[in-house]
CSV table of C-alpha atoms in Angstrom, one decimal:
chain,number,residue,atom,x,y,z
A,1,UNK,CA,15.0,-30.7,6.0
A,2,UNK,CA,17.8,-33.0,4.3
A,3,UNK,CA,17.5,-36.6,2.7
A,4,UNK,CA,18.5,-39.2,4.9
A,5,UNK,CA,19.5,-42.9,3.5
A,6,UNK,CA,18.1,-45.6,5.6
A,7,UNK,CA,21.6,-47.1,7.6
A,8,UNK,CA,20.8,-50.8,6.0
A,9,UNK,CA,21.0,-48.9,2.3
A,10,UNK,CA,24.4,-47.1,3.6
A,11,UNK,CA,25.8,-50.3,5.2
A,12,UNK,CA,24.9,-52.4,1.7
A,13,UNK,CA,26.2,-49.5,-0.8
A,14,UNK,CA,29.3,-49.9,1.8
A,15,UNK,CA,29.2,-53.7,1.4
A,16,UNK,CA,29.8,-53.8,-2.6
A,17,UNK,CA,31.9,-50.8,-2.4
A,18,UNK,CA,34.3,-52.9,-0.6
A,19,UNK,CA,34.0,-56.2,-3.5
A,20,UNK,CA,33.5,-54.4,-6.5
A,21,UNK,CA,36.5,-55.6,-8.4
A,22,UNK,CA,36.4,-52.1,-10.5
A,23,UNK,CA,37.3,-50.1,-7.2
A,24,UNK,CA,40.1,-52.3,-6.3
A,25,UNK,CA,41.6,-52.0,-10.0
A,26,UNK,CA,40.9,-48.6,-9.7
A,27,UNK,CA,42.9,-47.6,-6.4
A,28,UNK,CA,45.4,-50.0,-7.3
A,29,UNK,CA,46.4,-47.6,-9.6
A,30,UNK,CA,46.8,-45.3,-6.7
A,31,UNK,CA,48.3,-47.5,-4.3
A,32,UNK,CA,49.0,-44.8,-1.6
A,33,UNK,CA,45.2,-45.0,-1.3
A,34,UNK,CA,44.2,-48.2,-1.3
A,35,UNK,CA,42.8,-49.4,2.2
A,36,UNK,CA,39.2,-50.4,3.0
A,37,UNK,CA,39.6,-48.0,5.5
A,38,UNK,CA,39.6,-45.2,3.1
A,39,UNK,CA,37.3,-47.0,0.6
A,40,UNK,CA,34.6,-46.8,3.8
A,41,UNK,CA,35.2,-43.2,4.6
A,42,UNK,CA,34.9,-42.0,1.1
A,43,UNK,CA,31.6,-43.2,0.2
A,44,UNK,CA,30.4,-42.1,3.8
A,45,UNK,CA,31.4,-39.0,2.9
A,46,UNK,CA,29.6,-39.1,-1.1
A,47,UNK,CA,26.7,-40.6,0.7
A,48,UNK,CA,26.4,-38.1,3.3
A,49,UNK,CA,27.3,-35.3,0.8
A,50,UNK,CA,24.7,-36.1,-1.1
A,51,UNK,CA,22.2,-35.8,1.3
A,52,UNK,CA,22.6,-32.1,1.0
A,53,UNK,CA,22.1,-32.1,-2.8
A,54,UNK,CA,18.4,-31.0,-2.4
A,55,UNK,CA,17.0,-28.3,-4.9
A,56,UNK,CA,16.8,-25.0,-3.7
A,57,UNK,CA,13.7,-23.3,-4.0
A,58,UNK,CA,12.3,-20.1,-3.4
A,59,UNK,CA,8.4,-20.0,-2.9
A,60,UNK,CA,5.8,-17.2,-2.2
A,61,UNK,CA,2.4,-17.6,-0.3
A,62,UNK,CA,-0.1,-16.5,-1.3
A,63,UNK,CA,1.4,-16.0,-4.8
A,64,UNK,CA,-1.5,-13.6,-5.5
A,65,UNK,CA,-2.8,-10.8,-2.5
A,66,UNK,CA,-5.0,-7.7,-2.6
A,67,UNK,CA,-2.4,-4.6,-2.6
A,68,UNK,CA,-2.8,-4.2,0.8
A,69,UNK,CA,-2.1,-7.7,1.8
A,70,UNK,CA,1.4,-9.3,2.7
A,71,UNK,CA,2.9,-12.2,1.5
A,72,UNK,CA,5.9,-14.7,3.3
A,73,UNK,CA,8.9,-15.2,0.7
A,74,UNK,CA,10.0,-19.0,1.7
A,75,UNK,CA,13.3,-20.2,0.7
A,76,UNK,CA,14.5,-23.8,1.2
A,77,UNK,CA,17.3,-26.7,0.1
A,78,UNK,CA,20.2,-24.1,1.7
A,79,UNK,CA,22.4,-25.4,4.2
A,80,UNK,CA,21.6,-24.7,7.5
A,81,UNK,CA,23.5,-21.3,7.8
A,82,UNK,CA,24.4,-20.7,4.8
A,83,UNK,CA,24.1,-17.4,3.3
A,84,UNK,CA,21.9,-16.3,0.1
A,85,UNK,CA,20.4,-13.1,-1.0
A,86,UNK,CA,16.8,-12.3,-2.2
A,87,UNK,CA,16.4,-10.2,-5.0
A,88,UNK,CA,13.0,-7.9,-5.9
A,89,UNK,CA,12.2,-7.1,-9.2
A,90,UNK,CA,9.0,-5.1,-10.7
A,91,UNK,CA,8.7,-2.8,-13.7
A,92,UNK,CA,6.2,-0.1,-12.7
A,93,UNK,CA,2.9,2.0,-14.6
A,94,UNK,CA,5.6,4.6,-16.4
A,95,UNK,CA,7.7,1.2,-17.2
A,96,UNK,CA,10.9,1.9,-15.4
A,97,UNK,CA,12.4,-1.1,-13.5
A,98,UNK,CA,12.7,-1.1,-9.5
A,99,UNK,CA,14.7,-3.4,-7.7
A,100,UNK,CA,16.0,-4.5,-3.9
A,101,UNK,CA,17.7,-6.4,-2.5
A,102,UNK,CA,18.6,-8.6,1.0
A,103,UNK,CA,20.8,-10.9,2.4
A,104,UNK,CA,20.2,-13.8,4.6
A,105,UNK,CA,21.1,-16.9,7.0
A,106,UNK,CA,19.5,-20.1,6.2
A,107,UNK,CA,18.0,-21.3,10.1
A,108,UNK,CA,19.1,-24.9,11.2
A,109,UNK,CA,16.4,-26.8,8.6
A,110,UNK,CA,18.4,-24.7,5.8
A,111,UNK,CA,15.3,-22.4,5.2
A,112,UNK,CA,14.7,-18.2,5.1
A,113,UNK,CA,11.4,-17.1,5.6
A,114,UNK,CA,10.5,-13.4,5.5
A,115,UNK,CA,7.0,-12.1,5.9
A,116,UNK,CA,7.9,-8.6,6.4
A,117,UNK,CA,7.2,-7.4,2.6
A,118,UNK,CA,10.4,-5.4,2.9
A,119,UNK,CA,11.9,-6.3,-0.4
A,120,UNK,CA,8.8,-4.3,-1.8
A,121,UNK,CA,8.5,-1.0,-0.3
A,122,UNK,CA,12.3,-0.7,-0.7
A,123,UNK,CA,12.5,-1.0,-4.1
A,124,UNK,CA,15.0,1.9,-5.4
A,125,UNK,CA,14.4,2.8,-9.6
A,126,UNK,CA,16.8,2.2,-11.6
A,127,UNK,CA,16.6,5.4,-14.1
A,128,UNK,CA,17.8,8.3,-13.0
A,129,UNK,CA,15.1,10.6,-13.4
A,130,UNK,CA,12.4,8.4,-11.8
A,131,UNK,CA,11.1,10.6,-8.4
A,132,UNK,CA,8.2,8.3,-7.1
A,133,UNK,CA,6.8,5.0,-7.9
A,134,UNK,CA,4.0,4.9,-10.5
A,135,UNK,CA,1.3,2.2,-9.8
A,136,UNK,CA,0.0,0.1,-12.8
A,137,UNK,CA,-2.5,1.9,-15.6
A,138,UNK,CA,-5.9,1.1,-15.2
A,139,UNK,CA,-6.1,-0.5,-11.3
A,140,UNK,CA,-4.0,-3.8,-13.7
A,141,UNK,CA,-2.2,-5.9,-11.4
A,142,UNK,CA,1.3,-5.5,-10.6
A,143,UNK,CA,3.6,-8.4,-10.5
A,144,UNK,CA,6.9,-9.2,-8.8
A,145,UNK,CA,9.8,-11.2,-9.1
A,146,UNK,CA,11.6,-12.4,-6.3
A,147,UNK,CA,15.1,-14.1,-7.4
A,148,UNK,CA,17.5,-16.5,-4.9
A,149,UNK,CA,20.9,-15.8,-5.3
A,150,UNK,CA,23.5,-18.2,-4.1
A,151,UNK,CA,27.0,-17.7,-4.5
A,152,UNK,CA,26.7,-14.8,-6.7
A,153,UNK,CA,24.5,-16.9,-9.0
A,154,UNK,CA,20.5,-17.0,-10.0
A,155,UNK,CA,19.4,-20.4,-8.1
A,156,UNK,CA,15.5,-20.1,-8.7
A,157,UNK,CA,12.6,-17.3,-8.8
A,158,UNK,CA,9.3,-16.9,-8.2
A,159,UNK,CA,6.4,-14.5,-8.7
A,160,UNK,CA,3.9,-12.5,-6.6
A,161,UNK,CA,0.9,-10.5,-8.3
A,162,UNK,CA,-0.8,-8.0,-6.2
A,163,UNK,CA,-4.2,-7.2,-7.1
A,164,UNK,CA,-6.0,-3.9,-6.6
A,165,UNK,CA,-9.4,-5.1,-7.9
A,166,UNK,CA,-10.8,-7.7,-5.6
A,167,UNK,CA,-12.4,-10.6,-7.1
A,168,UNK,CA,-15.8,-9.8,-8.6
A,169,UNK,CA,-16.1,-5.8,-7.9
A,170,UNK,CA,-17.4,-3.6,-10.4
A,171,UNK,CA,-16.6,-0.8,-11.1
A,172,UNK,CA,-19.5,1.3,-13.1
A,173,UNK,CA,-18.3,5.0,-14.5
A,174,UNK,CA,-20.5,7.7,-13.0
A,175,UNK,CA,-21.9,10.2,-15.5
A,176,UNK,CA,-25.0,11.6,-13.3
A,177,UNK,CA,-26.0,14.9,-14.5
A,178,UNK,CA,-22.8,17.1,-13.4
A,179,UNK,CA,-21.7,14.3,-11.5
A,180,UNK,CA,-18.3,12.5,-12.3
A,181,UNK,CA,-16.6,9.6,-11.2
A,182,UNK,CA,-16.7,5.9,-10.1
A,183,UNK,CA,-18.4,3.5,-8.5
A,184,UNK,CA,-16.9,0.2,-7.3
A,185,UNK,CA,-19.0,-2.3,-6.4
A,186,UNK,CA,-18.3,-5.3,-3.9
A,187,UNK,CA,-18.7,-8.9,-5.4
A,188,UNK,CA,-22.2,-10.2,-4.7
A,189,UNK,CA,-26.1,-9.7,-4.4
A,190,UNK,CA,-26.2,-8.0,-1.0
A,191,UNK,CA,-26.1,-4.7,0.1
A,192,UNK,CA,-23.5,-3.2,1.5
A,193,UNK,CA,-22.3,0.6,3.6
A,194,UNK,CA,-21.7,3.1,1.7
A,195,UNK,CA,-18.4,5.5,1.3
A,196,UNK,CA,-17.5,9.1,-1.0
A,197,UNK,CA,-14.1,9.0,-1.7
A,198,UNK,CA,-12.7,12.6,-2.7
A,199,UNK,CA,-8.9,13.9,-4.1
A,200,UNK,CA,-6.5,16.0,-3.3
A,201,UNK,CA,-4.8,18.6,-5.4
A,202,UNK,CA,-3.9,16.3,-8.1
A,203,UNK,CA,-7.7,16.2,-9.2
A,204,UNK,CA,-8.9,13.5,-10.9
A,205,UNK,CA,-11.1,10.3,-10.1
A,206,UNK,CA,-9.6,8.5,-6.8
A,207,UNK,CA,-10.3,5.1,-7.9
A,208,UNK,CA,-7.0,3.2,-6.3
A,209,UNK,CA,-8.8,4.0,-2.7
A,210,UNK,CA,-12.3,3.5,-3.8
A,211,UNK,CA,-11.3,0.1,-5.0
A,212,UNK,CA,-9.5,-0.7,-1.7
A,213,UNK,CA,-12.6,-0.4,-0.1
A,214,UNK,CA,-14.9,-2.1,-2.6
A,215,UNK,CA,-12.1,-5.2,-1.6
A,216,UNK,CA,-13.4,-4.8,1.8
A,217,UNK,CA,-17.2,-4.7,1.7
A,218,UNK,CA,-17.6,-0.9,1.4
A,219,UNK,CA,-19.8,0.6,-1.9
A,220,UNK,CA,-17.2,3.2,-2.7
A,221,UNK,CA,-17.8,6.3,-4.8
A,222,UNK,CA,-14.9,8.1,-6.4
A,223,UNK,CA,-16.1,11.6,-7.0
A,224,UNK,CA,-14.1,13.2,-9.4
A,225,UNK,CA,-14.7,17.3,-8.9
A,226,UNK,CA,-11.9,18.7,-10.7
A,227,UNK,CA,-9.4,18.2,-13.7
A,228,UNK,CA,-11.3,15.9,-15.5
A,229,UNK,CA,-13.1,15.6,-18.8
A,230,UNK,CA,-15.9,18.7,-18.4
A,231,UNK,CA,-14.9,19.6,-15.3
A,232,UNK,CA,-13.3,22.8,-14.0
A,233,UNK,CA,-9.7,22.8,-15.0
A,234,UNK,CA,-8.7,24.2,-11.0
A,235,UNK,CA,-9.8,23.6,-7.6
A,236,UNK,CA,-11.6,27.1,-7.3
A,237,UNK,CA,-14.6,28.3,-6.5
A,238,UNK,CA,-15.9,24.3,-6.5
A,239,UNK,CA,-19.7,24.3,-5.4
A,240,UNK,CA,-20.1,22.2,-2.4
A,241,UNK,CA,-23.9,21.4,-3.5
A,242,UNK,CA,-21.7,19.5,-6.2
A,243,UNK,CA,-21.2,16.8,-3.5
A,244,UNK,CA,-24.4,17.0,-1.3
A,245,UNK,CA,-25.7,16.0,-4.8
A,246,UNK,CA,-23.4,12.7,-4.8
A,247,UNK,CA,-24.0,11.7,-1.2
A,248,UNK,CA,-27.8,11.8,-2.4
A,249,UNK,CA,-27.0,9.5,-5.3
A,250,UNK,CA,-25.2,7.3,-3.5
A,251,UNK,CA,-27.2,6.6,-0.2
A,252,UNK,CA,-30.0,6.2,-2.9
A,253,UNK,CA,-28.1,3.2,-5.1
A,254,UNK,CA,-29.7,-0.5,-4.3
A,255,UNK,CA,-26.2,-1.4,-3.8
A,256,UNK,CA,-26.5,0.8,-0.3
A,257,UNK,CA,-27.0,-0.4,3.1
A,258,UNK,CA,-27.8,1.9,6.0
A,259,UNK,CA,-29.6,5.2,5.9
A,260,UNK,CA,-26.1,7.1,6.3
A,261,UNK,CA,-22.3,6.9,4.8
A,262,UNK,CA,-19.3,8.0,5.5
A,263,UNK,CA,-16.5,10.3,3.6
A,264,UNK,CA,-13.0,9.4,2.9
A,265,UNK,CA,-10.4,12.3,1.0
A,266,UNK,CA,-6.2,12.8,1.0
A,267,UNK,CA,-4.5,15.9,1.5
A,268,UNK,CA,-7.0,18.7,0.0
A,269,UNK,CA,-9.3,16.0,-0.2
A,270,UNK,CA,-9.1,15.5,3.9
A,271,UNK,CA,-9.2,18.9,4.3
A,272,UNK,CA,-12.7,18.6,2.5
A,273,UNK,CA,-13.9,15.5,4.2
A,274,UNK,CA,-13.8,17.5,7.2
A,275,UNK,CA,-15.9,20.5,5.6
A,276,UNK,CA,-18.2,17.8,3.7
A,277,UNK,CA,-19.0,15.9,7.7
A,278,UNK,CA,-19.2,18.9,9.8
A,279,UNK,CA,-22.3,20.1,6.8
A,280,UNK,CA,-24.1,17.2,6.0
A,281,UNK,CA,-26.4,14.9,8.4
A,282,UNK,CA,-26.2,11.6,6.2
A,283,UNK,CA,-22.5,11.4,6.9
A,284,UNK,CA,-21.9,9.4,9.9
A,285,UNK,CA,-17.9,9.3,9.7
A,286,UNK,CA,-15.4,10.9,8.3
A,287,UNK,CA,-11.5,9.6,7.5
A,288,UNK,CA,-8.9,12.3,6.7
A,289,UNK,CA,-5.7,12.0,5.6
A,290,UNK,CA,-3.1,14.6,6.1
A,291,UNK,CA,-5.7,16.9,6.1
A,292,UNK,CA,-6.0,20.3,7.1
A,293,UNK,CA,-8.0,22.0,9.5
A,294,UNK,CA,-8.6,25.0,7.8
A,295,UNK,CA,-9.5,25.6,4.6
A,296,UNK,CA,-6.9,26.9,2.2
A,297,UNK,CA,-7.0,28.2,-0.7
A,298,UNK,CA,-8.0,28.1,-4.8
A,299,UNK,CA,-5.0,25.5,-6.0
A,300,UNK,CA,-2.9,25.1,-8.2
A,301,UNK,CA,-1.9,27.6,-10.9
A,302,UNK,CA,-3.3,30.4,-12.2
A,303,UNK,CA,-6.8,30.6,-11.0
A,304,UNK,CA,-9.2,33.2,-11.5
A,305,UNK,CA,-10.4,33.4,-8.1
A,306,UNK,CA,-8.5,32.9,-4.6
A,307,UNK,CA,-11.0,30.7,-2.9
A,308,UNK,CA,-11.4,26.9,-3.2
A,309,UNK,CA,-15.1,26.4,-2.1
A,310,UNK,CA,-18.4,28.1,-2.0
A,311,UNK,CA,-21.8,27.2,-0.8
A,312,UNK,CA,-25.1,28.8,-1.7
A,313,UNK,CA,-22.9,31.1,-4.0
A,314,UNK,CA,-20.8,32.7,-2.0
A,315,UNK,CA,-17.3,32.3,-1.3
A,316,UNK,CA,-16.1,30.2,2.0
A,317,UNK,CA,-13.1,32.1,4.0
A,318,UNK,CA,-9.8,30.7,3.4
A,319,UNK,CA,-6.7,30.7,5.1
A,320,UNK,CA,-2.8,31.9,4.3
A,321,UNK,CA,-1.2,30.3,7.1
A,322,UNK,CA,2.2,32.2,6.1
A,323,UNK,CA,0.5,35.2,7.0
A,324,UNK,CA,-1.3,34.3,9.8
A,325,UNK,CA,-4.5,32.8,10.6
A,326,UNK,CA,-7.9,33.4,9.8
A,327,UNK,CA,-10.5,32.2,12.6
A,328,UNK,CA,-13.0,32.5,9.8
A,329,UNK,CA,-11.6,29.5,7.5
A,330,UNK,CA,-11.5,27.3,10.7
A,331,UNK,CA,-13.9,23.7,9.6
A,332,UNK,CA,-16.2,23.5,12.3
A,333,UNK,CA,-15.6,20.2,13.0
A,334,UNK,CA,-17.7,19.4,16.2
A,335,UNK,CA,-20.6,20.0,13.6
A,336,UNK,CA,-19.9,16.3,12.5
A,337,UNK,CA,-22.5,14.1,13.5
A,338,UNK,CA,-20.5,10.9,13.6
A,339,UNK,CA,-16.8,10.0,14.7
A,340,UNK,CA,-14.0,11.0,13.0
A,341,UNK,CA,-10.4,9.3,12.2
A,342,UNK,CA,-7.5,11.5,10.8
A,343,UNK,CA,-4.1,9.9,9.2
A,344,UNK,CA,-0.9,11.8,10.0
A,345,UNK,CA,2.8,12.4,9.6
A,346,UNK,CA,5.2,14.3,11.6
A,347,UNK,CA,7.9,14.6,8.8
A,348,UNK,CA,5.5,16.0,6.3
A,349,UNK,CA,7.0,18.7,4.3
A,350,UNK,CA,4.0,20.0,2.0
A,351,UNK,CA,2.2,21.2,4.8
A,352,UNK,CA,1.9,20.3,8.6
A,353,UNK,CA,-0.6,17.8,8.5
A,354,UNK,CA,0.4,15.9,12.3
A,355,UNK,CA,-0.3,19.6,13.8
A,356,UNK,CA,-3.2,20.5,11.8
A,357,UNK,CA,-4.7,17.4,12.7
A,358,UNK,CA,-3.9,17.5,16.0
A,359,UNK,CA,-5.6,21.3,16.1
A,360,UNK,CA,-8.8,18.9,14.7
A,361,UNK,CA,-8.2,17.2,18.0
A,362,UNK,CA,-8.1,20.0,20.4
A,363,UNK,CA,-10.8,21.7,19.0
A,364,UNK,CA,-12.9,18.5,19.1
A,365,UNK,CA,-12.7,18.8,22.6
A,366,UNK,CA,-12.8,22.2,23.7
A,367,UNK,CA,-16.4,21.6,22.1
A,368,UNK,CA,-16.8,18.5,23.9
A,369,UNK,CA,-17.1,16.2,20.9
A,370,UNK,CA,-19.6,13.3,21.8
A,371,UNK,CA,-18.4,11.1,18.9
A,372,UNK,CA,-14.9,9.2,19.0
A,373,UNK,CA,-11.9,10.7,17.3
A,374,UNK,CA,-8.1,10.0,17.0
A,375,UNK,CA,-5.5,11.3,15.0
A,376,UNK,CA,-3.3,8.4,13.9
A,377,UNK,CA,0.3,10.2,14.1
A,378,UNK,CA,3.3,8.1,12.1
A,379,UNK,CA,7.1,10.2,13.3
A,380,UNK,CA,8.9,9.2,10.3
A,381,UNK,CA,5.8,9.6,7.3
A,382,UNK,CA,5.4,12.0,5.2
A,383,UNK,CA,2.2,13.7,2.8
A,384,UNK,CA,1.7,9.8,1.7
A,385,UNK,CA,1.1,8.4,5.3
A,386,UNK,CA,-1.4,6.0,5.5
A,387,UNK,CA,-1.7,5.3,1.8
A,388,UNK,CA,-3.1,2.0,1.4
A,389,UNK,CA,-1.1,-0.4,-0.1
A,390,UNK,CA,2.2,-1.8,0.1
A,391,UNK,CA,4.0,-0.7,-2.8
A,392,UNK,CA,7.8,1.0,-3.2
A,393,UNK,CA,7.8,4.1,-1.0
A,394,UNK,CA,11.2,5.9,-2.4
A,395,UNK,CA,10.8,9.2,-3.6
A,396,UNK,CA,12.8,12.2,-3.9
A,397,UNK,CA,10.6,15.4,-4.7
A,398,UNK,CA,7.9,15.4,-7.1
A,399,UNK,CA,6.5,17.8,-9.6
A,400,UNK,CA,3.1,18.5,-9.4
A,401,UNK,CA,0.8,17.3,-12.0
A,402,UNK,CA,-1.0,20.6,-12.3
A,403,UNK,CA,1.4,23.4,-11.3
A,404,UNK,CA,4.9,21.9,-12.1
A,405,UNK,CA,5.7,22.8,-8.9
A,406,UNK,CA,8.9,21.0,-7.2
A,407,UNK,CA,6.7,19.4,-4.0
A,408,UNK,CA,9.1,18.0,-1.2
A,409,UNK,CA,6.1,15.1,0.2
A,410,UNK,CA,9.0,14.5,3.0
A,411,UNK,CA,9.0,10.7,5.1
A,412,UNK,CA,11.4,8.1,5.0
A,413,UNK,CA,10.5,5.0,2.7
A,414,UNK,CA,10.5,2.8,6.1
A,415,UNK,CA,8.1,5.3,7.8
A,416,UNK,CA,6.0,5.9,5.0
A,417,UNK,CA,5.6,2.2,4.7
A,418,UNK,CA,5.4,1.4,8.4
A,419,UNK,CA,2.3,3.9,8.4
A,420,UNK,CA,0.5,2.3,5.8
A,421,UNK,CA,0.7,-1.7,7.1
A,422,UNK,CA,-0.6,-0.1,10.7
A,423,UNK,CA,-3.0,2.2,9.6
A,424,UNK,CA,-4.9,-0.2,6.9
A,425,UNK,CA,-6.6,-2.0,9.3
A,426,UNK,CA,-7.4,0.1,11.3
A,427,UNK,CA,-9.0,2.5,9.1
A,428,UNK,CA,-11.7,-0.5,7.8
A,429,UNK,CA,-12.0,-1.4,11.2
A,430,UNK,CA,-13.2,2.5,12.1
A,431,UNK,CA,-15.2,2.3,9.5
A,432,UNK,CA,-17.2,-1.2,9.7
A,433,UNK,CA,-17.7,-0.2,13.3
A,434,UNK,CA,-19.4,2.8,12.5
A,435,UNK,CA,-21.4,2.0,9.4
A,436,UNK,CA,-22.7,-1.2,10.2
């Protein structure tokens, strides 16, 4: 909102304008402008001007937020519709710089605000050979600059960190036996539900997810099962006792409410949540993203076998979807005794996630499922839908950290993005109702 003088300040500013002997020598000197008349007008017009004078600020609030949490970018000191632009800034895990950029009109108080996060998950990278955005080493914090730009000019900045470890959780590294992984921990005494959290094909210990859900109450254990330190190098012939053994460690940590827990896994890993609920009694939900509702499989290289999972030593069926199916590999899903959410998108070019998932569905109720399930569909995501954060979506394809193989993940960066704000929620909300 602008300055306003008080009128008796005006009228006595106006008043010794109009005596000052050094204004009258002053316009006499320009004598086709000396009048009172003018003399009025003129500081009207400076004291008015100035009125508009105020600094122009750009503010964001909160200035720290979990990275799943938005934040409203507040601008003020404009004139009311003036136009300014908003620039993003952050320099990401593999240090190379991203950046967007918008443009808007100040409303009638000479303000912009914009809680829509946009000017983060549009980011574009500035090298050339950048394909996807790489989150910070180590679950640090990632900070962003946000610049005002007036008149082609830097008018003020401010900063926004976003936080992937809540406040207080610990995270303790697993190394139980065979077991490998780990544990985050929610801030404080009390006990809370508990949750496995299980990769994809990338292998690896999927702490950014675990640590989401520590954020939000949940005892999270990222189970590492694959390409890491004394683990096999593959996903092949991966023992599924291997994670009956870390439910049982888990449900059995003082940390733990509840006598059951749930299961949470991406891509290869939903495709294994699936198998992991529709075996085990202590789960009591399952969340799946882009799964699959067969299994495929030994991934991703050179393996020495063709099959990805085996129980009681012998070999699971798998599937080759290009040549066909194989009612053997089908997950018997209405085995799951609890409900079960999937995360979807319809423009996802690894594989078809949306249908598989939606084959989850219809086979859910062909069996007449008593549990609740949904499959959360997003038209314009990809392989990442759901992901949960808010973070640059851009990518063009990626090469697989494994294979090398070229991977087209597919999704737009607004659908992508757009799945992961709705879905967040919802997904904690699916899982405090059925744990607690």
């Amino acid at each position: 909102m602008r300055a306003r003088l008080p009128r008796r300040a005006v009228d006595g500013l106006l008043r010794r304008a109009d005596s000052s002997r050094s204004w009258r020598g002053r316009w006499k000197r320009l004598p086709h402008l000396e009048s009172a008349g003018f003399v009025r007008r003129l500081c009207i017009t400076v004291l008015l001007g100035c009125s508009h004078l105020t600094a122009q600020t750009i503010s964001v609030f909160p200035g720290r937020v979990l990275q799943d949490e938005t934040a409203t970018i507040r601008v003020t000191g404009l004139a009311p519709g003036q136009h300014a632009t908003i620039r993003s800034e952050l320099t990401d895990g593999a240090d190379v710089p991203w950046a967007a950029h918008a443009d808007f009109v100040a409303d009638g108080e000479g303000s912009i605000v914009d809680p829509s996060m946009g000017l983060v998950w549009s980011m574009m990278p500035a090298a050339k050979n950048a394909t996807t955005y790489v989150s910070p080493r180590n679950l640090a914090p990632q900070t962003i600059e946000f610049q005002l730009v007036v008149n082609g000019k830097k008018a003020a900045a401010a900063q926004l960190e976003q936080d992937t470890l809540a406040e207080g959780v610990r995270r303790e590294p697993v190394r139980e036996g065979d077991l490998r992984g780990m544990l985050f921990v929610p801030a404080g005494a009390e006990r809370h539900p508990g949750v496995l959290v299980v990769g994809g094909s990338n292998g690896g210990v999927p702490s950014r997810q675990a640590a989401w859900l520590a954020a939000h109450g949940f005892v999270a254990f990222a189970l590492a099962y694959f390409h890491y330190e004394d683990l096999p190098p593959m996903l092949e012939a991966i023992p599924l006792e291997y994670f009956q053994h870390g439910l049982g460690w888990l449900s059995k940590r003082p940390e733990v409410s509840g006598e059951r827990l749930a299961v949470m896994g991406t891509s290869r890993g939903g495709e294994l949540a699936l198998q992991l609920g529709s075996m085990f009694p202590i789960i009591g939900a399952v969340v799946a993203y882009v799964p699959a509702n067969v299994r495929y499989p030994a991934c991703c290289g050179n393996t020495r076998v063709p099959y990805a999972w085996t129980w009681q030593g012998r070999p699971l069926a798998y599937a080759l979807p290009r040549f066909g199916q194989n009612p053997q590999a089908a997950i018997e899903v209405e085995r799951t005794r609890g409900p079960i959410l999937m995360i979807s998108g319809q423009n996802d070019r690894l594989w078809q996630s949306s249908e598989m998932a939606d084959n989850v569905m219809s086979r859910l109720k062909r069996n007449h499922f008593e549990y609740s399930f949904e499959n959360l569909k997003y038209a314009h995501a990809g392989h990442a839908a759901g992901r949960p954060d808010i973070r640059p979506t851009w990518h063009t394809a990626t090469r697989h950290p494994i294979s090398g193989r070229i991977n087209d993940l597919g999704g737009s960066p607004k659908g992508d993005a757009e799945s992961s704000i709705d879905s967040m929620p919802k997904v904690l909300a699916f899982l405090k109702q059925a744990l607690h």
